[in-house]
Short mmCIF file of C-alpha atoms in Angstrom, two decimals:
data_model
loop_
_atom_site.label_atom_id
_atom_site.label_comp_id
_atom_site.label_asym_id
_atom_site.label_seq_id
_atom_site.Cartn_x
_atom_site.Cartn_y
_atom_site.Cartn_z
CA UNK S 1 17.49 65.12 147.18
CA UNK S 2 17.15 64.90 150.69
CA UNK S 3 20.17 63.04 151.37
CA UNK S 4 22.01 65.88 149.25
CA UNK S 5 20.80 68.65 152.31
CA UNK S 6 21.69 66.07 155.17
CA UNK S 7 25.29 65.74 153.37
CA UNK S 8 25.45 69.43 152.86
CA UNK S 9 24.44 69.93 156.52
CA UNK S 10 26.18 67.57 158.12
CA UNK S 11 28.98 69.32 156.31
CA UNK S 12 28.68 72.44 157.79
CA UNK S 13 28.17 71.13 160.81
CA UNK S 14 31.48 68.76 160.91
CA UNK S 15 33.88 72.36 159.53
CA UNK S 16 31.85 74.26 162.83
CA UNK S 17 32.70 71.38 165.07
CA UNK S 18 36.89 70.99 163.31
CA UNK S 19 37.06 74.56 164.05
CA UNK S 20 35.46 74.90 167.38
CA UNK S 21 37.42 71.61 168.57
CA UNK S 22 41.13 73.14 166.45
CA UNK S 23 41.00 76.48 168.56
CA UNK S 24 40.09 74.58 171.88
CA UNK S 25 42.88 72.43 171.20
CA UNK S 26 45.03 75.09 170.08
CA UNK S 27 45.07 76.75 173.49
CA UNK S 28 46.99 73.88 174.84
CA UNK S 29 49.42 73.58 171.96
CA UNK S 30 50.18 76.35 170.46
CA UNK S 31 50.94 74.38 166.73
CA UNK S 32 48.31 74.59 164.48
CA UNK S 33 49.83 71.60 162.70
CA UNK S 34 49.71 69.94 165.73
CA UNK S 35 46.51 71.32 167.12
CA UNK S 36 44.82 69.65 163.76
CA UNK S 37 45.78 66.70 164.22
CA UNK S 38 44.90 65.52 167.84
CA UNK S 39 41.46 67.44 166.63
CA UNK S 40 41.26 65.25 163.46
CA UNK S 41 41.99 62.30 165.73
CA UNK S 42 39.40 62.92 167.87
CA UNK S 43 36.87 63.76 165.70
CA UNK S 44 37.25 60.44 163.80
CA UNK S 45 37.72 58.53 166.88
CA UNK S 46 34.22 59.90 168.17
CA UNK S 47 32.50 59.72 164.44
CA UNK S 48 33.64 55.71 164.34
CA UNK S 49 32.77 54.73 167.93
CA UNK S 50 29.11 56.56 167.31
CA UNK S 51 28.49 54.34 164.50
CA UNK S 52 26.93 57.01 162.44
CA UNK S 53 28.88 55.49 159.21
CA UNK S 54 28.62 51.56 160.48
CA UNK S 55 27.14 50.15 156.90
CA UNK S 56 29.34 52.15 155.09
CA UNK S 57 33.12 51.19 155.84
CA UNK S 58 35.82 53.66 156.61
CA UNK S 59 35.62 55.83 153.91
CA UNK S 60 32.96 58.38 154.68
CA UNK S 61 34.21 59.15 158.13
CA UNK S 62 37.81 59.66 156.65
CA UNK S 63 36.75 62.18 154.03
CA UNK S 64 34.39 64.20 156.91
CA UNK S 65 36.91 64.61 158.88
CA UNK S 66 39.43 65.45 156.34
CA UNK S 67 37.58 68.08 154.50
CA UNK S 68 35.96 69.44 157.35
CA UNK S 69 39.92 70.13 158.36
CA UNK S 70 40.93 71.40 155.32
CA UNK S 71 38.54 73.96 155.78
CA UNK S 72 39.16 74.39 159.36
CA UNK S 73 42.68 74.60 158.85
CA UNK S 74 42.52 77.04 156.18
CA UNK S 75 39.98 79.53 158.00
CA UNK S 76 42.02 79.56 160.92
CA UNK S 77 44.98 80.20 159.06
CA UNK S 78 43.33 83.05 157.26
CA UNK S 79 42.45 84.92 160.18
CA UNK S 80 46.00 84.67 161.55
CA UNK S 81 47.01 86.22 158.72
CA UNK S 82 44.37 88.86 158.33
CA UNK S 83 44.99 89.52 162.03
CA UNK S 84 48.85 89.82 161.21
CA UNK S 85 50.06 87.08 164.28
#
């Protein structure tokens, strides 16, 4: 069970981080598309080199980093919208 909370947290933390690193990002290109990707790059890139995954292969830092995206992606998104820009 206490895995499950350090999952769940480490969740929350990684879609704070995607969308805190996305709108840094951002300012220098102005593509969200774009802006997501260099951020998803990153984010993996720093994630691998920590070694937080290192038993565990490939895998678990590719679906962090893609869901915590997703997320990101679709917040930011939804506040564009919201905000009508």
């Amino acid at each position: 069970m206490p895995s499950a909370f350090a999952w769940m947290g480490g969740t929350f933390v990684a879609i704070f981080v995607a969308i805190v690193l996305t709108t840094a990002i951002r300012r220098l290109l102005p593509m969200l598309e774009a802006a997501l990707g260099l951020s998803m790059f990153a984010m993996g890139c720093a994630l691998h080199l920590s070694g937080f995954f290192a038993g565990a292969g490939p895998w678990p830092v590719f679906l962090i980093v893609a869901v915590s995206h997703a997320v990101a992606g679709l917040a930011i998104r939804q506040r564009e919208r919201i905000r009508g820009i």
